[in-house]
Coordinates of C-alpha atoms in Angstrom, one line a residue:
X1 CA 0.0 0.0 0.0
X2 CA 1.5 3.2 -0.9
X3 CA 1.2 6.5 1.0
X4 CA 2.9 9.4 0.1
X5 CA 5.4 7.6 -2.0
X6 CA 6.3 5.6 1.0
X7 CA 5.7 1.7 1.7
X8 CA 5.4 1.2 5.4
X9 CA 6.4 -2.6 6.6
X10 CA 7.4 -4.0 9.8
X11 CA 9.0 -7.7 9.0
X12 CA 10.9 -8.6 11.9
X13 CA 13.2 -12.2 12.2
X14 CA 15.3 -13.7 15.6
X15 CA 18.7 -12.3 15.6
X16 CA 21.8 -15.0 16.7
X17 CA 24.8 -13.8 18.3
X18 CA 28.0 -15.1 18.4
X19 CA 31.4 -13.3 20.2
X20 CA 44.3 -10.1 17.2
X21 CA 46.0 -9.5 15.6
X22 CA 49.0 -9.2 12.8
X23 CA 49.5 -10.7 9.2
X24 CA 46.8 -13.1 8.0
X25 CA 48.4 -16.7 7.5
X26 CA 45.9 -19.7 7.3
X27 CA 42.4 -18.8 5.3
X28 CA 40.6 -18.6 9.2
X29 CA 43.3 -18.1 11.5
X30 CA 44.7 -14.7 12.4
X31 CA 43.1 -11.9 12.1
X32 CA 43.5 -8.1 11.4
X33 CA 44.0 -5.7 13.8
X34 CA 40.9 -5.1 16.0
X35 CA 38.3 -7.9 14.3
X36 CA 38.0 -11.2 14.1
X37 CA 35.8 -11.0 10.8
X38 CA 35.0 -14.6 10.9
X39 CA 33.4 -14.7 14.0
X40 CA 30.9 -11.9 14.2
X41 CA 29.6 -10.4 17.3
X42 CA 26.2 -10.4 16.2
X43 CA 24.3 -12.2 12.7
X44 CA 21.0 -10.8 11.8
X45 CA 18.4 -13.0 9.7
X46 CA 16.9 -10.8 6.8
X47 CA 13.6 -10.8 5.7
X48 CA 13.0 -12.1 2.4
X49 CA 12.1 -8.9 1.2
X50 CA 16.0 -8.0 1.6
X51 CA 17.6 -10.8 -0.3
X52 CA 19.6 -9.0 -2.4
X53 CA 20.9 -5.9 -0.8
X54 CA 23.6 -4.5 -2.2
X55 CA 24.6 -1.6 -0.6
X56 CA 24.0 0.0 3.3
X57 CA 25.1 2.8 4.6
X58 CA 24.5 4.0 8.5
X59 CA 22.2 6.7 9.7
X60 CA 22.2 6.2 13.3
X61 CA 23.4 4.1 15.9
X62 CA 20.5 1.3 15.2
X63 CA 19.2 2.0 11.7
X64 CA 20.7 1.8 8.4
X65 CA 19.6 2.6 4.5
X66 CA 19.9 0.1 2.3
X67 CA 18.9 -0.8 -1.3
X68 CA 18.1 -4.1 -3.3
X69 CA 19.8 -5.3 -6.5
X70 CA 17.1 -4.4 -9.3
X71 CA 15.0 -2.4 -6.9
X72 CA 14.9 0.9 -7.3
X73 CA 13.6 1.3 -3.3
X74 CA 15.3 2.9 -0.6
X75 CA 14.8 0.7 2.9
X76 CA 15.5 2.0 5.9
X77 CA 16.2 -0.7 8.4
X78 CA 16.0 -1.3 12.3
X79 CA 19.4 -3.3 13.6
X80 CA 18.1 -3.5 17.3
X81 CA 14.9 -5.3 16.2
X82 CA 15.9 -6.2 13.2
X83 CA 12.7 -4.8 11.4
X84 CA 12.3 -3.2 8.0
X85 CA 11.3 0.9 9.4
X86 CA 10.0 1.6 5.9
X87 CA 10.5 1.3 2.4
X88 CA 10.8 3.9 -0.1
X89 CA 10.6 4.0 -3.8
X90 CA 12.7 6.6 -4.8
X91 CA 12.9 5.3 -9.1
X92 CA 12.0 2.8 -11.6
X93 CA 13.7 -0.9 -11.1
X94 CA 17.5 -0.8 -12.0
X95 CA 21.1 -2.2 -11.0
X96 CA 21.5 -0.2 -8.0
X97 CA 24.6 -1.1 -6.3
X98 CA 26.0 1.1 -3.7
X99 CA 24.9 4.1 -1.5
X100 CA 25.9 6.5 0.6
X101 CA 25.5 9.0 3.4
X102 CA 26.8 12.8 3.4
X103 CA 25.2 14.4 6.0
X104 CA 21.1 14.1 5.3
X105 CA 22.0 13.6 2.0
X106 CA 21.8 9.9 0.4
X107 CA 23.7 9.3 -3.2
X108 CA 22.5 5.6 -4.9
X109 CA 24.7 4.7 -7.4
X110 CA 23.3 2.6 -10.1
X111 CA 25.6 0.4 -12.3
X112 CA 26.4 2.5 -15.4
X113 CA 27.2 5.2 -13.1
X114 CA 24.1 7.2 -12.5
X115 CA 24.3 8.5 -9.2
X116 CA 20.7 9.4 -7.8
X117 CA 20.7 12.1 -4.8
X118 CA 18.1 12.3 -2.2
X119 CA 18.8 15.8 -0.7
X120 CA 17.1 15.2 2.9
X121 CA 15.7 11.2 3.7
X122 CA 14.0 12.9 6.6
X123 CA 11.6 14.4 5.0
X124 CA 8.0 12.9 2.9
X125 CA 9.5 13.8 0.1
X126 CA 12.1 11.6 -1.5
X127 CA 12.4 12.0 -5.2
X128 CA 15.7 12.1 -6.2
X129 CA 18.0 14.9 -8.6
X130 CA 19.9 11.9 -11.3
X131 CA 23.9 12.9 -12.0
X132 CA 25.3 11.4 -15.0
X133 CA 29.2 10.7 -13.5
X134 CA 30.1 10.1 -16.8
X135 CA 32.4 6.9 -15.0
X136 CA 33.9 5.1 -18.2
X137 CA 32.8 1.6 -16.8
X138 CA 29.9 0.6 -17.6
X139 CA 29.9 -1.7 -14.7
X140 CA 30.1 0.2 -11.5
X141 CA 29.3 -1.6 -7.6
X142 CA 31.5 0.4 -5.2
X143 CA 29.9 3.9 -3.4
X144 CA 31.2 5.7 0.0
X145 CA 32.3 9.2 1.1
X146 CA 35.4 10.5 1.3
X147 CA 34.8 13.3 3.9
X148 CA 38.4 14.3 4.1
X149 CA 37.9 15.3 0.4
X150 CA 34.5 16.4 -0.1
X151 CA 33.9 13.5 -2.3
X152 CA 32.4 10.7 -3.4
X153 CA 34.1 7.3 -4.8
X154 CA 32.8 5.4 -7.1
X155 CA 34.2 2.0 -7.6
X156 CA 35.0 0.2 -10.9
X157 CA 33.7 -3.2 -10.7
X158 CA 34.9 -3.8 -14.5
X159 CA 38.0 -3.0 -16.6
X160 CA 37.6 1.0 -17.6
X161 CA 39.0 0.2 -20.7
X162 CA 39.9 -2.4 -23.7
X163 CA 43.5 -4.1 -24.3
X164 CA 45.3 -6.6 -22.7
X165 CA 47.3 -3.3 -20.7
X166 CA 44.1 -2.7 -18.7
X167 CA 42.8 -6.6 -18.3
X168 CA 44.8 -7.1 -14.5
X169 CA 44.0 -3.1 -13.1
X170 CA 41.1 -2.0 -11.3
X171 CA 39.6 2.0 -10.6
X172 CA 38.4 4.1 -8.2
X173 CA 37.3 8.0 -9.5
X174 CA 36.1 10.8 -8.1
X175 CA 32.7 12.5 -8.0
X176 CA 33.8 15.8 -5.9
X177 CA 30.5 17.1 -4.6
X178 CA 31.3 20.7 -4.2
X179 CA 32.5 21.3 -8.1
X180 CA 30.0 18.4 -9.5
X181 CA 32.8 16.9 -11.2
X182 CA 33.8 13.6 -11.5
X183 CA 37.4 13.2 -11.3
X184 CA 39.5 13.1 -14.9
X185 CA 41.9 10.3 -13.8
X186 CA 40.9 7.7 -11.2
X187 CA 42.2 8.4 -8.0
X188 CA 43.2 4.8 -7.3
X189 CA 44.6 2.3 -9.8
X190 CA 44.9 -1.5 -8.4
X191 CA 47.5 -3.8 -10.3
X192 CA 46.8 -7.6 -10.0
X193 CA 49.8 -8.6 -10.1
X194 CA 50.6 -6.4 -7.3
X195 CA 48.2 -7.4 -5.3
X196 CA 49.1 -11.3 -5.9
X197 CA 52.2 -10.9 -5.0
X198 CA 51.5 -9.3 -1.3
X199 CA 48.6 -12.1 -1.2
X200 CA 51.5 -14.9 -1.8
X201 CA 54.0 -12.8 0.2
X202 CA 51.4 -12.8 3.5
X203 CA 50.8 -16.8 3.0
X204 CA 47.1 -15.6 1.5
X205 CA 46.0 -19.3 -0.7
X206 CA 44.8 -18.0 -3.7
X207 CA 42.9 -20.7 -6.1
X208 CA 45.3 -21.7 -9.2
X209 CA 44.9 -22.0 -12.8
X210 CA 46.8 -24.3 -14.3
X211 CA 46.2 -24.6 -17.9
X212 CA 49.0 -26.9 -19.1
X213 CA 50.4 -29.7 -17.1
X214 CA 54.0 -28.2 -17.0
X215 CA 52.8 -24.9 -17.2
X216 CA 53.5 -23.5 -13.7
X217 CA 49.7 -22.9 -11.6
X218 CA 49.0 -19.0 -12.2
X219 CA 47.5 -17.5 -8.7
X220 CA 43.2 -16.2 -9.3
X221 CA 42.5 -13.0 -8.2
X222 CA 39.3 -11.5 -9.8
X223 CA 39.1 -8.5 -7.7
X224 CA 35.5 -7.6 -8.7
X225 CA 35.0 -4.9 -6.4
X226 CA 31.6 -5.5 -4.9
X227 CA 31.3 -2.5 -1.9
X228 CA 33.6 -0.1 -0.7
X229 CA 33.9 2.6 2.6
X230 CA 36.5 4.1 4.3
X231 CA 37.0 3.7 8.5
X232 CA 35.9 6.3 10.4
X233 CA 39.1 5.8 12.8
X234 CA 41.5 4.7 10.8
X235 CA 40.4 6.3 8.0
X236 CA 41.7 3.7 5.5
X237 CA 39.9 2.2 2.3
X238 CA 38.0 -1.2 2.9
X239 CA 37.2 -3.2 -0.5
X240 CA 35.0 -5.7 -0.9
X241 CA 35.4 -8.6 -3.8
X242 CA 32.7 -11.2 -2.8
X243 CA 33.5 -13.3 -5.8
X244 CA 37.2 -14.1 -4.3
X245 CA 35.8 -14.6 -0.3
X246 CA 38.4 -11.5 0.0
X247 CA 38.6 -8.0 1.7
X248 CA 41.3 -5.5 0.9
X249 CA 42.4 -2.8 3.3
X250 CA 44.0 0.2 1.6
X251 CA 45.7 3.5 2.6
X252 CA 44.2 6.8 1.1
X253 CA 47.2 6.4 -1.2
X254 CA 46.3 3.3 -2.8
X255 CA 48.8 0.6 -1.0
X256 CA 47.4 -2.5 0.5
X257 CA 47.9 -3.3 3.9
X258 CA 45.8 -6.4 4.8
X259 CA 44.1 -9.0 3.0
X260 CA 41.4 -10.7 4.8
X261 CA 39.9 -14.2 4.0
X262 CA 36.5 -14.5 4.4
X263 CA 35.0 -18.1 5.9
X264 CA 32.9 -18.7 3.0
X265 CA 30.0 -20.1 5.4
X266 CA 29.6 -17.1 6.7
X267 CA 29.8 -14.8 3.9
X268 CA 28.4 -16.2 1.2
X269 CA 28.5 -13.7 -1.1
X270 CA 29.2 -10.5 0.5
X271 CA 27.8 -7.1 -1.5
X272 CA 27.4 -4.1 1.2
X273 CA 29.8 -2.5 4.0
X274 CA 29.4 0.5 5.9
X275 CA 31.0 1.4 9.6
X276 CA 29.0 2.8 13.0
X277 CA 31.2 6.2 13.9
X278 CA 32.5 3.5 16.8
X279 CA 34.4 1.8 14.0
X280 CA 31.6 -1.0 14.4
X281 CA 31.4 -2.7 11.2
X282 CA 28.3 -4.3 9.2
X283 CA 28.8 -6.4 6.0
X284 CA 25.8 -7.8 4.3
X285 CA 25.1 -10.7 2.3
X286 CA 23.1 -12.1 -0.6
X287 CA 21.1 -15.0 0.1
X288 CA 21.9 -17.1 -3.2
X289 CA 20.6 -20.5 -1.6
X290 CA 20.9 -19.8 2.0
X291 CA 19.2 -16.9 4.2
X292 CA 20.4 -13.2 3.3
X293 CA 22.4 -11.7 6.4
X294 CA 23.6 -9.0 8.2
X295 CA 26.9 -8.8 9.9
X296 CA 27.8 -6.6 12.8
X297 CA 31.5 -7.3 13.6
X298 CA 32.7 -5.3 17.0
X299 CA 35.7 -2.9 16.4
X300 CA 38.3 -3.4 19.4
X301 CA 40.7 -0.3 18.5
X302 CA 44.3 -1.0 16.9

């Protein structure tokens, strides 16, 4: 039933609970600095209706904004009771794949890099301006704010260009909010290669190819960036890549730091992140054939 725009819906599930760090070694042993990512303090059932979220961003200390692969509707979500609040349909059904939060201020980002801005949630009215980026992707799953900056990035989830010279590097560009601009160059440039060889470096087991028999096995690393946002303490870059079971930890200067393997029976296939201002973090996942989830994972300091 729609009133105003707005869909109102209380869906509420059980929660479980559950309760340092240096290099990661073995796929579930150590753990970075401050998390244990693989056991999470607390694992929130979704309803049905959120099966597919794929991107989150917090507004308070108990309730977050997410949105829905191919659902062009904003929920706004209840972590304490772990009820939908409402649910908002802010456009027609698209990719949507990442939002985020700059003051009362949400940006969506859909795929081909449309960025949709809702310029107060708080209020009834919730239709949204559209900015064409003009990211040259056309496959685009990565949203946060950069306060330091001003900025928005917006995470390339495909090669930004053709030729074997761009096949093994991923980008990150720009949208600065005050000029309007996206950014001419990316802002971050990921090489594979370099990336493998810190994975193989910090004893991270990467799946192999081997194509030959005495060819030697050639280390998999997709890096399909599905979420991104920086940490509000330590302010440093956290990537998703569900595909791989991985997440990355960046500086703001685009070297990696950490590589974290995911236990693949708790994140199935993980598509959102966002952090509490605590440095609390929540990570979401699709359902696929299992029960989609929410993951808070308690931040102990560094």
């Amino acid at each position: 039933m729609f009133f105003c725009a707005l869909l109102f819906f209380s869906f509420c599930t059980h929660a479980q609970r559950a309760d340092d760090p240096q290099q990661t070694g073995s796929p579930f042993g150590e753990k970075i600095p401050a998390y244990n990512f693989n056991k999470p303090d607390r694992v929130l059932t979704l309803p049905d209706t959120l099966r597919e979220v794929s991107g989150l961003t917090h507004l308070d200390s108990t309730t977050i904004a997410c949105i829905q692969d191919e659902n062009g509707i904003l929920f706004f979500y209840d972590i304490a009771n772990n009820c939908i609040k409402k649910q908002v349909r802010f456009y027609s059904n698209g990719d949507y794949e990442g939002i985020a939060r700059v003051g009362q201020t949400l940006f969506i980002l859909r795929s081909d890099g449309m960025l949709f801005e809702i310029p107060d949630y708080e209020t009834g009215n919730l239709e949204p301006d559209s900015i064409r980026t003009g990211v040259p992707a056309n496959n685009n799953e990565g949203l946060c704010y950069d306060a330091h900056n001003n900025r928005l990035l917006i995470a390339c989830k495909s090669n930004t260009s053709k030729g074997p010279e761009h096949q093994d590097k991923r980008a990150i560009y720009a949208f600065d909010l005050k000029r309007r601009k996206l950014s001419d160059q990316p802002v971050f440039i990921f090489d594979l290669a370099a990336i493998k060889k810190f994975a193989l470096e910090q004893g991270i087991r990467l799946p192999v190819n081997v194509k030959k028999k005495e060819e030697k096995a050639d280390p998999v690393l997709r890096f399909r960036t599905s979420a991104i946002a920086i940490h509000p303490v330590s302010k440093k870059l956290y990537l998703l890549s569900a595909v791989d079971h991985l997440l990355f930890i960046f500086d703001m200067s685009g070297n990696i730091e950490h590589i974290e393997q995911l236990n693949q029976s708790v994140y199935n296939k993980a598509e959102g992140i966002g952090f509490f201002e605590n440095g609390d973090v929540l990570i979401s996942n699709e359902a696929q054939q299992k029960k989609p989830t929410l993951l808070r994972i308690r931040y102990h300091g560094d």
